[in-house]
Amino acid sequence: MCCVLYFVCNAIANELAS
């Protein structure tokens, strides 16, 4: 996914996947 802010990217990816 991402490097440091993986939790932030996870939230964004969750929105895109949802």
Short mmCIF file of N, CA and C in Angstrom, two decimals, residues 2-13:
data_model
loop_
_atom_site.label_atom_id
_atom_site.label_comp_id
_atom_site.label_asym_id
_atom_site.label_seq_id
_atom_site.Cartn_x
_atom_site.Cartn_y
_atom_site.Cartn_z
N CYS A 2 0.90 1.89 1.17
CA CYS A 2 1.71 3.11 1.28
C CYS A 2 2.92 2.85 2.17
N CYS A 3 3.61 3.88 2.46
CA CYS A 3 4.85 3.74 3.22
C CYS A 3 4.62 3.99 4.71
N VAL A 4 4.52 5.24 5.09
CA VAL A 4 4.40 5.59 6.50
C VAL A 4 2.94 5.68 6.92
N LEU A 5 2.20 6.52 6.20
CA LEU A 5 0.79 6.75 6.56
C LEU A 5 -0.09 5.67 5.95
N TYR A 6 0.22 4.42 6.30
CA TYR A 6 -0.53 3.29 5.74
C TYR A 6 -1.96 3.29 6.22
N PHE A 7 -2.19 3.80 7.44
CA PHE A 7 -3.54 3.85 7.99
C PHE A 7 -4.39 4.87 7.25
N VAL A 8 -3.76 5.96 6.85
CA VAL A 8 -4.47 6.99 6.10
C VAL A 8 -4.83 6.48 4.72
N CYS A 9 -3.88 5.81 4.09
CA CYS A 9 -4.11 5.25 2.76
C CYS A 9 -5.14 4.14 2.82
N ASN A 10 -5.16 3.41 3.92
CA ASN A 10 -6.12 2.34 4.11
C ASN A 10 -7.52 2.92 4.18
N ALA A 11 -7.66 4.05 4.85
CA ALA A 11 -8.95 4.71 4.97
C ALA A 11 -9.41 5.20 3.60
N ILE A 12 -8.49 5.77 2.83
CA ILE A 12 -8.81 6.25 1.49
C ILE A 12 -9.16 5.08 0.58
N ALA A 13 -8.38 4.02 0.66
CA ALA A 13 -8.61 2.84 -0.16
C ALA A 13 -9.93 2.20 0.21
#
